[in-house]
mmCIF file of C-alpha atoms in Angstrom:
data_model
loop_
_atom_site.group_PDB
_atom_site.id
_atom_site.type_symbol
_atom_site.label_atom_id
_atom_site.label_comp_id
_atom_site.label_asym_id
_atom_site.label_seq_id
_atom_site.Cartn_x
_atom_site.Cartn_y
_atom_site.Cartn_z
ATOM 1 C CA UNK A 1 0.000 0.000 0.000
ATOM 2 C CA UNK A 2 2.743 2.063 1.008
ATOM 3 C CA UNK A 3 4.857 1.428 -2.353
ATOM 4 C CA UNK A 4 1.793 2.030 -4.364
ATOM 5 C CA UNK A 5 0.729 5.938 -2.787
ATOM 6 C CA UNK A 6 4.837 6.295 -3.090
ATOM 7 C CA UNK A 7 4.845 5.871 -6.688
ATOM 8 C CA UNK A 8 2.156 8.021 -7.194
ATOM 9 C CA UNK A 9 3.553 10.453 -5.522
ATOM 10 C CA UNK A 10 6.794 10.282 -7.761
ATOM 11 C CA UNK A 11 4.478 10.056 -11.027
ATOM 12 C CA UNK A 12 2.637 13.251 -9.597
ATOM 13 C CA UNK A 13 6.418 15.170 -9.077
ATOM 14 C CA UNK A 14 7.764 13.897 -12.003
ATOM 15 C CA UNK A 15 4.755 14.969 -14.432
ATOM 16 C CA UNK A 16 4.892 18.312 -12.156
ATOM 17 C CA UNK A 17 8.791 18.938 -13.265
ATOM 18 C CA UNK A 18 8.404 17.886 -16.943
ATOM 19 C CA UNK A 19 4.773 20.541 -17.667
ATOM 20 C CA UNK A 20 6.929 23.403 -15.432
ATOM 21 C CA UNK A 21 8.036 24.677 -18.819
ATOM 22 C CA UNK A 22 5.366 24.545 -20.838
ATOM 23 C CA UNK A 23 5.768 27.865 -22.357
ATOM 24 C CA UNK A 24 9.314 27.009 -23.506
ATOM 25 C CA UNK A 25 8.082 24.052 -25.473
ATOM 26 C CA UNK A 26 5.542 25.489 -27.367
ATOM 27 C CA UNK A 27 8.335 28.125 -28.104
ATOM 28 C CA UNK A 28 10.728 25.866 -29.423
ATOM 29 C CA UNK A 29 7.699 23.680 -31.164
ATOM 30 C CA UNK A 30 7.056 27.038 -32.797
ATOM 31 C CA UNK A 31 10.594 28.305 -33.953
ATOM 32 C CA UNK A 32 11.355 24.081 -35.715
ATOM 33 C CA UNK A 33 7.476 23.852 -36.979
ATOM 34 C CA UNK A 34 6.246 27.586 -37.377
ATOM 35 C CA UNK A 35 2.866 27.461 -38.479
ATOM 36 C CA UNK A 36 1.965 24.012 -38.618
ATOM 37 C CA UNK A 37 2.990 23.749 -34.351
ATOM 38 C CA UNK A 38 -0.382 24.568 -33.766
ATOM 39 C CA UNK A 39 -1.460 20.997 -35.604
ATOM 40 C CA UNK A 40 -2.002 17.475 -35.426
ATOM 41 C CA UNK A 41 2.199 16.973 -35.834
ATOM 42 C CA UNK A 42 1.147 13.773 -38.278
ATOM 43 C CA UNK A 43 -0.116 16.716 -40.588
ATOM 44 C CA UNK A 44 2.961 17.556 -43.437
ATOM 45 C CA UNK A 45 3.588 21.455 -43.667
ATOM 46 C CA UNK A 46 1.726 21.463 -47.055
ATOM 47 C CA UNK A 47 -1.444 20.636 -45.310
ATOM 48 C CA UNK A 48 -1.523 23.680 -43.052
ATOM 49 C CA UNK A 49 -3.618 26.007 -45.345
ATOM 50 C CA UNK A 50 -6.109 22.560 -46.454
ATOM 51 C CA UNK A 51 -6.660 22.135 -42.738
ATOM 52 C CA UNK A 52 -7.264 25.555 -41.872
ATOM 53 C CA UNK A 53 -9.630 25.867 -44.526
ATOM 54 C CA UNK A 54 -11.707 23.200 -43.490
ATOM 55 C CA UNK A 55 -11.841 24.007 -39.969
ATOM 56 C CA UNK A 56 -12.930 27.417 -41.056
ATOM 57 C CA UNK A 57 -15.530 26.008 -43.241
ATOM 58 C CA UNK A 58 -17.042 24.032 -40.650
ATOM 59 C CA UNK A 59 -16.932 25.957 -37.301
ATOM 60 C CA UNK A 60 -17.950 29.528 -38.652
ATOM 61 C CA UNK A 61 -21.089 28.695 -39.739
ATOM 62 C CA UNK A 62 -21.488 27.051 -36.193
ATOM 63 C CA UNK A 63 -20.214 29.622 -33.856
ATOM 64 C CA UNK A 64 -22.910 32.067 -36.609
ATOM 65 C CA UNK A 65 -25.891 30.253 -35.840
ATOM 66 C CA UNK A 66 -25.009 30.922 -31.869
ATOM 67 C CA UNK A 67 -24.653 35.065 -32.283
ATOM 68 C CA UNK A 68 -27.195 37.398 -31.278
ATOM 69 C CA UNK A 69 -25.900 40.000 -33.928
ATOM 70 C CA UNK A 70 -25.307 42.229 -30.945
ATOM 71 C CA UNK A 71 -21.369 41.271 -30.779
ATOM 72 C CA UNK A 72 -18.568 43.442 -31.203
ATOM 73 C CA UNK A 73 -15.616 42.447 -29.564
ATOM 74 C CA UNK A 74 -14.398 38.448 -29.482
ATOM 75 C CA UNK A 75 -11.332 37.036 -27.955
ATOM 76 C CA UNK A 76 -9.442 34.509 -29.688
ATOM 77 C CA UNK A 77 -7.369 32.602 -26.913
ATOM 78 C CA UNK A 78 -4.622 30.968 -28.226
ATOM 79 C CA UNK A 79 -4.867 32.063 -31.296
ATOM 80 C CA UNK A 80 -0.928 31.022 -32.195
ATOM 81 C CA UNK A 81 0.031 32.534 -35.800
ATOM 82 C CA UNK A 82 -3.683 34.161 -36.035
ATOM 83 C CA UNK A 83 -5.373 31.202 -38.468
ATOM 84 C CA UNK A 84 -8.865 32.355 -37.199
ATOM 85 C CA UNK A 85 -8.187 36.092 -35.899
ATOM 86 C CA UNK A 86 -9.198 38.229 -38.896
ATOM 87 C CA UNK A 87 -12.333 35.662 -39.731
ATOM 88 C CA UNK A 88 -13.639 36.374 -36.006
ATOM 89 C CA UNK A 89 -13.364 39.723 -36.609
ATOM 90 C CA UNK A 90 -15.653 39.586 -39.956
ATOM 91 C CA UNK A 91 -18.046 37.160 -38.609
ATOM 92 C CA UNK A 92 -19.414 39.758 -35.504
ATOM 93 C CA UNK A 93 -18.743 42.830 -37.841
ATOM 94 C CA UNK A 94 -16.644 44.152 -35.034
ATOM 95 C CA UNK A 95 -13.111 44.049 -33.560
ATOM 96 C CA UNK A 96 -10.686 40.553 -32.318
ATOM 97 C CA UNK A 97 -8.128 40.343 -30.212
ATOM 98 C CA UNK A 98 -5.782 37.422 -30.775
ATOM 99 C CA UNK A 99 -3.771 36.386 -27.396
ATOM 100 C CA UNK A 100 -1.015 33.274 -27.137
ATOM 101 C CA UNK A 101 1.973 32.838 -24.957
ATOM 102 C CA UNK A 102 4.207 32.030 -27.961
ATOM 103 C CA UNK A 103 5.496 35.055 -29.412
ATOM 104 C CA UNK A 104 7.379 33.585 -32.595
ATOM 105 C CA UNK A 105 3.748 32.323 -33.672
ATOM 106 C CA UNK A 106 2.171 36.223 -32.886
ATOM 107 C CA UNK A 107 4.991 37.649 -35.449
ATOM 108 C CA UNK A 108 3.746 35.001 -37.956
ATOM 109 C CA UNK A 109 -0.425 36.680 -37.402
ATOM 110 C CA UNK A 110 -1.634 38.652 -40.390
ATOM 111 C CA UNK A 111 -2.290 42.343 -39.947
ATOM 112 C CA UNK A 112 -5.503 44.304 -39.723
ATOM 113 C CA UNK A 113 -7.180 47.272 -38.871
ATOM 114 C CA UNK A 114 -9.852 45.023 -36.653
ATOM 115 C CA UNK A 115 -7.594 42.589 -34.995
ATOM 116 C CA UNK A 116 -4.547 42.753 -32.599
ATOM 117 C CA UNK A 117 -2.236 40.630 -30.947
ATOM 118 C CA UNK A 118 -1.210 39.900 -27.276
ATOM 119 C CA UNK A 119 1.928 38.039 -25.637
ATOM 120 C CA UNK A 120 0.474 36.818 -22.228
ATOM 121 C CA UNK A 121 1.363 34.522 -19.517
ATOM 122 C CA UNK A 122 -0.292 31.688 -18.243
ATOM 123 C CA UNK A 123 -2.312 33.612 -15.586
ATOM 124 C CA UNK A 124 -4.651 35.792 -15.297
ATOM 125 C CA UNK A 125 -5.760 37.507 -18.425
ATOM 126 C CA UNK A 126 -4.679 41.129 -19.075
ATOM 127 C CA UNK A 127 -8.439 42.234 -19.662
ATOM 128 C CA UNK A 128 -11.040 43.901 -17.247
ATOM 129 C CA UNK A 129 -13.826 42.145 -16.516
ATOM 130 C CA UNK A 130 -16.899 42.111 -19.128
ATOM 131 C CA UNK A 131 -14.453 42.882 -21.715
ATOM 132 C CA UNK A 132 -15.710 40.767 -24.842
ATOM 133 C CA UNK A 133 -18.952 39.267 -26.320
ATOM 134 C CA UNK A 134 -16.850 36.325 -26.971
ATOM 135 C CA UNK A 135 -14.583 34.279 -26.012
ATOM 136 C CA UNK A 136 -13.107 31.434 -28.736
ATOM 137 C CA UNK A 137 -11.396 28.866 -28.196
ATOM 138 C CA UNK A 138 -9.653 25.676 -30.740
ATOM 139 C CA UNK A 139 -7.645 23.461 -29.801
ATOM 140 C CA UNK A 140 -6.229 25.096 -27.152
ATOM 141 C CA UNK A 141 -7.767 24.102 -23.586
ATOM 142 C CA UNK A 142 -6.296 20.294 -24.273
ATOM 143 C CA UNK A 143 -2.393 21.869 -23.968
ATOM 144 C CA UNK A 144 -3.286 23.387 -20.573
ATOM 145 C CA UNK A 145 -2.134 21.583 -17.625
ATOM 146 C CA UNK A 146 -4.836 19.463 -15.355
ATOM 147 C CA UNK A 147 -3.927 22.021 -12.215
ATOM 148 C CA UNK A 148 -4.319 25.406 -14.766
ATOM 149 C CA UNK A 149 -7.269 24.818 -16.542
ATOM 150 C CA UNK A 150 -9.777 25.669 -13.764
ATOM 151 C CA UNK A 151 -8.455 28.925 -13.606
ATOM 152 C CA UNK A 152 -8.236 29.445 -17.399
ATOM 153 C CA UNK A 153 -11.886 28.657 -17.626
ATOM 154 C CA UNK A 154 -12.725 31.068 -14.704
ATOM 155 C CA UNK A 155 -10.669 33.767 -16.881
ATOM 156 C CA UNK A 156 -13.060 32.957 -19.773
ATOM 157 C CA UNK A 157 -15.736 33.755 -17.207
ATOM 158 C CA UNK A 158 -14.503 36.951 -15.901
ATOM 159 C CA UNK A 159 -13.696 38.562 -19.039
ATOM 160 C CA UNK A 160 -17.269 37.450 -21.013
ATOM 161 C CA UNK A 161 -19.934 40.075 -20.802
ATOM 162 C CA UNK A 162 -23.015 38.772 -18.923
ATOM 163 C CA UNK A 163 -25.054 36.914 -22.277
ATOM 164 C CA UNK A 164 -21.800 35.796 -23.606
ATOM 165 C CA UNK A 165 -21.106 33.285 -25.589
ATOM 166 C CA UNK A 166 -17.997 30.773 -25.178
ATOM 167 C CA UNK A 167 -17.049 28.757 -28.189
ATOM 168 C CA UNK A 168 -14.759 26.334 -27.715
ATOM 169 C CA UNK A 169 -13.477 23.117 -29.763
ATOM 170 C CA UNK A 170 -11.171 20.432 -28.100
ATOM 171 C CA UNK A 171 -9.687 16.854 -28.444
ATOM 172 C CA UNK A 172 -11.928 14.079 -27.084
ATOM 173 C CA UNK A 173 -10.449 11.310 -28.185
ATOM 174 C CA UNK A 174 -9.990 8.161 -25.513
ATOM 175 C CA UNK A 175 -6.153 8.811 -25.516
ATOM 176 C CA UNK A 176 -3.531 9.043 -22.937
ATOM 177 C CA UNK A 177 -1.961 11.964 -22.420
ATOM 178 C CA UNK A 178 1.297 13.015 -23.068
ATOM 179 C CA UNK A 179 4.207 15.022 -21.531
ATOM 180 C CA UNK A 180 2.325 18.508 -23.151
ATOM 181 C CA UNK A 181 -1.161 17.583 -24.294
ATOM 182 C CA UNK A 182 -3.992 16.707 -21.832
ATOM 183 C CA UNK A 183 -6.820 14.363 -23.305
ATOM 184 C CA UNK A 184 -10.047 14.957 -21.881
ATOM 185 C CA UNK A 185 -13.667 13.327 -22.386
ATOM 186 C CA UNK A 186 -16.857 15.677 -23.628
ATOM 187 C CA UNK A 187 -18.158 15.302 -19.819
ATOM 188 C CA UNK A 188 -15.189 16.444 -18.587
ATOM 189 C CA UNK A 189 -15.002 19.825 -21.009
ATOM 190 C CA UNK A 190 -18.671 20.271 -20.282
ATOM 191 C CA UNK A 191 -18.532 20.115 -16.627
ATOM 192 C CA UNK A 192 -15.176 22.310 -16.469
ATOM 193 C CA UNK A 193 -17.021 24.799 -18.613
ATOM 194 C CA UNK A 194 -20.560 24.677 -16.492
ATOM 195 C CA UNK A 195 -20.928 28.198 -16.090
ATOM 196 C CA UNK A 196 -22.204 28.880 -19.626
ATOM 197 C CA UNK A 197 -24.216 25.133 -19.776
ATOM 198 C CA UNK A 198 -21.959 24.511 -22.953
ATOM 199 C CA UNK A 199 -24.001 21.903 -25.565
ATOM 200 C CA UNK A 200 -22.305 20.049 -27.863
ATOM 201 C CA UNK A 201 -22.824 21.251 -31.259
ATOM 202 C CA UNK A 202 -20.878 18.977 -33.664
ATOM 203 C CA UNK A 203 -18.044 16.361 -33.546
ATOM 204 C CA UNK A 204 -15.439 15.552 -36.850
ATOM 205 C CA UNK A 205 -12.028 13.584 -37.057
ATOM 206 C CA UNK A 206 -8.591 14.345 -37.501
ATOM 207 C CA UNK A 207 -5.756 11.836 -37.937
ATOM 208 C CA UNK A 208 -8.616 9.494 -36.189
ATOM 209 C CA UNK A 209 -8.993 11.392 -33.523
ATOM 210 C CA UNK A 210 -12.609 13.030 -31.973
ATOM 211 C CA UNK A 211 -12.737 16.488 -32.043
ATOM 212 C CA UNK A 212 -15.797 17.519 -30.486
ATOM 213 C CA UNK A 213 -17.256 21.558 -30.737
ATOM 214 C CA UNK A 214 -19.248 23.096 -27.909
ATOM 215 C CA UNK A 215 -21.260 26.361 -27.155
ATOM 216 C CA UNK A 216 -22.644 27.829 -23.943
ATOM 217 C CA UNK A 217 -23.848 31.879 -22.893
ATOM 218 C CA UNK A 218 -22.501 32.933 -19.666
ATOM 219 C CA UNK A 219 -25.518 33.601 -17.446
#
């Protein structure tokens, strides 16, 4: 019994040591992949564009149906080398605000009068409170740490107007985790996301893996 709670305890360190620089390996998985980081890694470079496409094709008309047409402001979180940023902005009519902590994927966002771009840390978000109509989120929430992502989420909260809307996509495939990505079940995302009562709206594949898109209004 006493072996068992001992190794556990070394598992727990030892996973604790290897996520403490998280930021510096999406850095350096930035500077040797660039763009294509931010995928699937069994997707070749020349597939970044065909990927992005489709990903555009399918979740804009989703996160559509869910506005109000009131929107003005959305928050792309981790929006690495801005695939979605300027297509946010569009979609509400209004203004984006792309934030990542990887800055040699910022450098790589393209420009425009309606969107800018943010270096932050893993904390607290540099935003006051009610700041945006919504918050969007792909493919991000699975790279965040077990003992961070509660407070992510409660960032999301605090910086949603009341009404608004949380889009987020993420990995639900029945996978183990690795040393940097976190695999989590659609009860799992739902319940860490219970303060907007997120539904599921769709699910696709990639590289045979469930990727599952939810939707919820702050209260």
């Amino acid at each position: 019994m006493l072996k068992r709670v001992w190794n556990r305890l070394l598992i727990k360190l030892s996973a604790s040591k290897k996520h403490a620089n998280l930021t510096d390996y999406w850095r350096d998985r930035a500077r040797r992949h660039g763009k294509r980081s931010v995928l699937n890694m069994a997707h070749g470079e020349e597939e970044f564009e065909s990927v992005t496409d489709y990903q555009k094709q399918l979740l804009f008309p989703l996160l559509k149906s869910e506005l109000s047409g009131s929107e003005s402001a959305v928050l792309d979180f981790g929006c690495g080398p801005g695939r979605f940023t300027i297509g946010l902005a569009e979609l509400i009519g209004g203004t984006a605000i792309g934030v990542d902590i990887t800055p040699e994927l910022l450098k790589l966002a393209p420009i425009s009068p309606s969107v800018s771009y943010q270096c932050i840390g893993t904390g607290t978000l540099p935003f006051p409170d009610s700041s945006f109509d919504v918050v969007w989120s792909c493919l991000v929430l699975g790279g965040i740490p077990d003992e961070q992502i509660e407070q992510s989420i409660a960032e999301f909260e605090r910086v949603l107007r009341p009404g608004g809307l949380f889009f987020y996509v993420e990995n639900t495939a029945n996978a183990a985790s690795a040393d940097y990505w976190f695999f989590r079940d659609e009860d799992t995302y739902a319940r860490l996301a219970a303060f907007c009562k997120p539904q599921v709206l769709g699910r696709y594949e990639d590289m045979g893996q469930t990727i599952t898109i939810f939707a919820g209004r702050k209260s």
